[in-house]
Amino acid sequence: MTAKMTQGQCQCGQNQISIIGKPLFRCFCHCTICQQYNQAAYGDVSVFRANAVQLSDNSQVNFRAYRSPKILQRGLCQTCNTPVIEKLNVPLMPKLIIVPSANIRQFEQLPAASCHIFYHRRVADIDDQLPKHSGYLPSEVAFTYHLFKGL
Ligand SMILES: [Zn+2]
Ligand SMILES: [Zn+2]
């Protein structure tokens, strides 16, 4: 997944996602919003620069911020109501798009996840060797650290 195109989609395929290049990083987020949004024990997310990701039709996605400040807009497909992409706009930072890793067709070509964040919110313990960050601030710091490493 160097500079070539990758395709992704929501569960029903109504929303097609075109991606250039590989993610800046990938991680597992155990926060309660990711649990709710992904209908899963945690979110497996791949983070890209916003300009690397294009949707087939923005009007087919309902974007909503689940908490304030509204820097993270999470999009659900209007047809199947499953996650499409998330838009993260942090002031002074490059605009990012988060794609649920399961939406990416070449899933096996994704890099390994770097860490677990918001691990204090976990539904179940995870038995792997990855760093596990608990607490809001340590989780945000870990996310930012991996982001800057990937940029
Ligand atoms: Zn869909
Ligand atoms: Zn989360």
mmCIF file of C-alpha atoms and ligand atoms in Angstrom:
data_model
loop_
_atom_site.group_PDB
_atom_site.id
_atom_site.type_symbol
_atom_site.label_atom_id
_atom_site.label_comp_id
_atom_site.label_asym_id
_atom_site.label_seq_id
_atom_site.Cartn_x
_atom_site.Cartn_y
_atom_site.Cartn_z
ATOM 1 C CA MET A 1 0.000 0.000 0.000
ATOM 2 C CA THR A 2 2.618 2.609 -1.001
ATOM 3 C CA ALA A 3 1.207 5.335 -3.236
ATOM 4 C CA LYS A 4 -1.361 3.156 -4.884
ATOM 5 C CA MET A 5 -5.120 3.320 -4.540
ATOM 6 C CA THR A 6 -6.979 1.366 -1.960
ATOM 7 C CA GLN A 7 -10.728 0.887 -1.973
ATOM 8 C CA GLY A 8 -13.044 0.735 0.960
ATOM 9 C CA GLN A 9 -16.760 0.712 1.604
ATOM 10 C CA CYS A 10 -19.469 0.603 4.235
ATOM 11 C CA GLN A 11 -21.137 -2.729 4.924
ATOM 12 C CA CYS A 12 -23.779 -2.406 2.203
ATOM 13 C CA GLY A 13 -21.438 -0.900 -0.396
ATOM 14 C CA GLN A 14 -23.562 2.225 -0.994
ATOM 15 C CA ASN A 15 -20.617 4.346 0.114
ATOM 16 C CA GLN A 16 -17.361 3.725 -1.706
ATOM 17 C CA ILE A 17 -14.140 5.069 -0.232
ATOM 18 C CA SER A 18 -11.055 5.766 -2.364
ATOM 19 C CA ILE A 19 -7.801 5.964 -0.445
ATOM 20 C CA ILE A 20 -4.333 6.922 -1.654
ATOM 21 C CA GLY A 21 -1.366 5.476 0.213
ATOM 22 C CA LYS A 22 -1.102 3.813 3.558
ATOM 23 C CA PRO A 23 -2.435 5.001 6.924
ATOM 24 C CA LEU A 24 -0.349 7.292 9.122
ATOM 25 C CA PHE A 25 -0.978 4.731 11.832
ATOM 26 C CA ARG A 26 -3.550 2.272 13.068
ATOM 27 C CA CYS A 27 -4.742 1.707 16.628
ATOM 28 C CA PHE A 28 -7.470 0.135 18.714
ATOM 29 C CA CYS A 29 -9.705 2.581 20.594
ATOM 30 C CA HIS A 30 -11.750 1.298 23.512
ATOM 31 C CA CYS A 31 -13.632 4.533 24.268
ATOM 32 C CA THR A 32 -17.371 4.176 24.796
ATOM 33 C CA ILE A 33 -18.178 6.254 21.718
ATOM 34 C CA CYS A 34 -16.092 3.969 19.503
ATOM 35 C CA GLN A 35 -17.884 1.014 21.060
ATOM 36 C CA GLN A 36 -21.262 2.562 20.269
ATOM 37 C CA TYR A 37 -20.315 3.834 16.804
ATOM 38 C CA ASN A 38 -18.691 0.559 15.698
ATOM 39 C CA GLN A 39 -21.166 -1.709 17.514
ATOM 40 C CA ALA A 40 -18.098 -3.563 18.782
ATOM 41 C CA ALA A 41 -15.962 -3.972 21.888
ATOM 42 C CA TYR A 42 -13.511 -1.427 20.454
ATOM 43 C CA GLY A 43 -12.767 0.504 17.280
ATOM 44 C CA ASP A 44 -10.024 -0.741 14.956
ATOM 45 C CA VAL A 45 -9.136 2.514 13.226
ATOM 46 C CA SER A 46 -6.759 3.497 10.441
ATOM 47 C CA VAL A 47 -5.831 7.173 10.384
ATOM 48 C CA PHE A 48 -5.142 9.009 7.104
ATOM 49 C CA ARG A 49 -4.482 12.574 5.995
ATOM 50 C CA ALA A 50 -7.865 13.963 4.939
ATOM 51 C CA ASN A 51 -6.697 14.618 1.381
ATOM 52 C CA ALA A 52 -5.826 10.928 0.939
ATOM 53 C CA VAL A 53 -9.439 9.802 1.331
ATOM 54 C CA GLN A 54 -12.383 10.477 -0.946
ATOM 55 C CA LEU A 55 -16.013 9.447 -0.604
ATOM 56 C CA SER A 56 -18.139 8.477 -3.610
ATOM 57 C CA ASP A 57 -20.997 10.687 -2.391
ATOM 58 C CA ASN A 58 -20.873 12.806 0.767
ATOM 59 C CA SER A 59 -24.650 13.224 0.716
ATOM 60 C CA GLN A 60 -25.087 9.492 1.429
ATOM 61 C CA VAL A 61 -23.432 9.803 4.854
ATOM 62 C CA ASN A 62 -24.886 11.244 8.065
ATOM 63 C CA PHE A 63 -22.095 12.997 9.960
ATOM 64 C CA ARG A 64 -22.565 13.684 13.643
ATOM 65 C CA ALA A 65 -20.338 14.704 16.547
ATOM 66 C CA TYR A 66 -21.010 12.475 19.555
ATOM 67 C CA ARG A 67 -19.446 14.884 22.063
ATOM 68 C CA SER A 68 -18.115 18.427 22.458
ATOM 69 C CA PRO A 69 -15.874 19.961 21.279
ATOM 70 C CA LYS A 70 -17.176 18.951 17.894
ATOM 71 C CA ILE A 71 -13.787 18.213 16.362
ATOM 72 C CA LEU A 72 -14.651 14.627 15.455
ATOM 73 C CA GLN A 73 -17.564 13.983 13.078
ATOM 74 C CA ARG A 74 -18.493 10.337 12.756
ATOM 75 C CA GLY A 75 -20.288 9.284 9.606
ATOM 76 C CA LEU A 76 -22.911 6.558 9.276
ATOM 77 C CA CYS A 77 -24.214 5.245 5.959
ATOM 78 C CA GLN A 78 -27.748 6.454 5.216
ATOM 79 C CA THR A 79 -28.632 3.047 3.822
ATOM 80 C CA CYS A 80 -27.088 0.466 6.176
ATOM 81 C CA ASN A 81 -26.422 2.744 9.186
ATOM 82 C CA THR A 82 -22.910 1.352 9.693
ATOM 83 C CA PRO A 83 -19.691 3.393 9.991
ATOM 84 C CA VAL A 84 -18.249 4.907 6.807
ATOM 85 C CA ILE A 85 -15.503 7.360 7.851
ATOM 86 C CA GLU A 86 -14.781 9.843 10.646
ATOM 87 C CA LYS A 87 -13.480 13.392 10.099
ATOM 88 C CA LEU A 88 -11.084 14.743 12.707
ATOM 89 C CA ASN A 89 -10.361 18.479 12.589
ATOM 90 C CA VAL A 90 -8.124 19.505 15.465
ATOM 91 C CA PRO A 91 -7.125 23.197 15.363
ATOM 92 C CA LEU A 92 -3.519 23.706 14.143
ATOM 93 C CA MET A 93 -3.233 20.059 13.147
ATOM 94 C CA PRO A 94 -3.496 18.517 9.683
ATOM 95 C CA LYS A 95 -7.057 17.456 8.883
ATOM 96 C CA LEU A 96 -7.460 13.718 9.320
ATOM 97 C CA ILE A 97 -9.868 11.031 8.225
ATOM 98 C CA ILE A 98 -10.287 7.907 10.287
ATOM 99 C CA VAL A 99 -11.442 4.823 8.436
ATOM 100 C CA PRO A 100 -12.702 1.813 10.380
ATOM 101 C CA SER A 101 -10.094 -0.785 9.364
ATOM 102 C CA ALA A 102 -12.793 -3.351 8.537
ATOM 103 C CA ASN A 103 -14.043 -1.019 5.773
ATOM 104 C CA ILE A 104 -10.758 -1.305 3.898
ATOM 105 C CA ARG A 105 -10.835 -4.026 1.274
ATOM 106 C CA GLN A 106 -7.103 -4.803 1.374
ATOM 107 C CA PHE A 107 -7.430 -5.314 5.134
ATOM 108 C CA GLU A 108 -4.515 -7.765 5.304
ATOM 109 C CA GLN A 109 -2.177 -5.132 3.827
ATOM 110 C CA LEU A 110 -2.786 -2.664 6.635
ATOM 111 C CA PRO A 111 0.063 -2.046 9.070
ATOM 112 C CA ALA A 112 -0.193 -3.682 12.483
ATOM 113 C CA ALA A 113 -1.905 -1.561 15.136
ATOM 114 C CA SER A 114 0.477 0.544 17.252
ATOM 115 C CA CYS A 115 -1.370 0.444 20.562
ATOM 116 C CA HIS A 116 -4.616 0.331 22.474
ATOM 117 C CA ILE A 117 -6.058 3.637 23.735
ATOM 118 C CA PHE A 118 -8.838 4.435 26.229
ATOM 119 C CA TYR A 119 -8.064 0.975 27.560
ATOM 120 C CA HIS A 120 -9.708 1.854 30.906
ATOM 121 C CA ARG A 121 -13.041 1.696 29.035
ATOM 122 C CA ARG A 122 -12.408 -1.803 27.730
ATOM 123 C CA VAL A 123 -15.194 -4.360 27.641
ATOM 124 C CA ALA A 124 -12.691 -7.209 28.022
ATOM 125 C CA ASP A 125 -8.949 -7.561 28.595
ATOM 126 C CA ILE A 126 -6.931 -7.964 25.409
ATOM 127 C CA ASP A 127 -4.157 -10.547 25.366
ATOM 128 C CA ASP A 128 -1.534 -9.078 23.050
ATOM 129 C CA GLN A 129 1.881 -7.417 23.291
ATOM 130 C CA LEU A 130 0.776 -3.918 22.223
ATOM 131 C CA PRO A 131 1.111 -0.955 24.613
ATOM 132 C CA LYS A 132 -2.154 -0.244 26.429
ATOM 133 C CA HIS A 133 -2.911 3.350 27.394
ATOM 134 C CA SER A 134 -5.523 4.050 30.053
ATOM 135 C CA GLY A 135 -6.993 7.425 30.970
ATOM 136 C CA TYR A 136 -8.082 10.317 28.774
ATOM 137 C CA LEU A 137 -4.845 12.299 28.685
ATOM 138 C CA PRO A 138 -2.426 9.349 28.235
ATOM 139 C CA SER A 139 -4.698 8.084 25.432
ATOM 140 C CA GLU A 140 -4.713 11.463 23.680
ATOM 141 C CA VAL A 141 -0.932 11.738 24.065
ATOM 142 C CA ALA A 142 -0.439 8.255 22.580
ATOM 143 C CA PHE A 143 -2.728 9.099 19.645
ATOM 144 C CA THR A 144 -0.830 12.355 18.983
ATOM 145 C CA TYR A 145 2.553 10.645 19.348
ATOM 146 C CA HIS A 146 1.714 7.987 16.743
ATOM 147 C CA LEU A 147 0.150 10.612 14.495
ATOM 148 C CA PHE A 148 3.311 12.731 14.450
ATOM 149 C CA LYS A 149 5.464 9.660 13.944
ATOM 150 C CA GLY A 150 3.337 8.825 10.898
ATOM 151 C CA LEU A 151 3.250 12.329 9.379
HETATM 152 ZN ZN ZN B 1 -23.940 1.264 3.716
HETATM 153 ZN ZN ZN B 2 -12.537 5.969 20.544
#
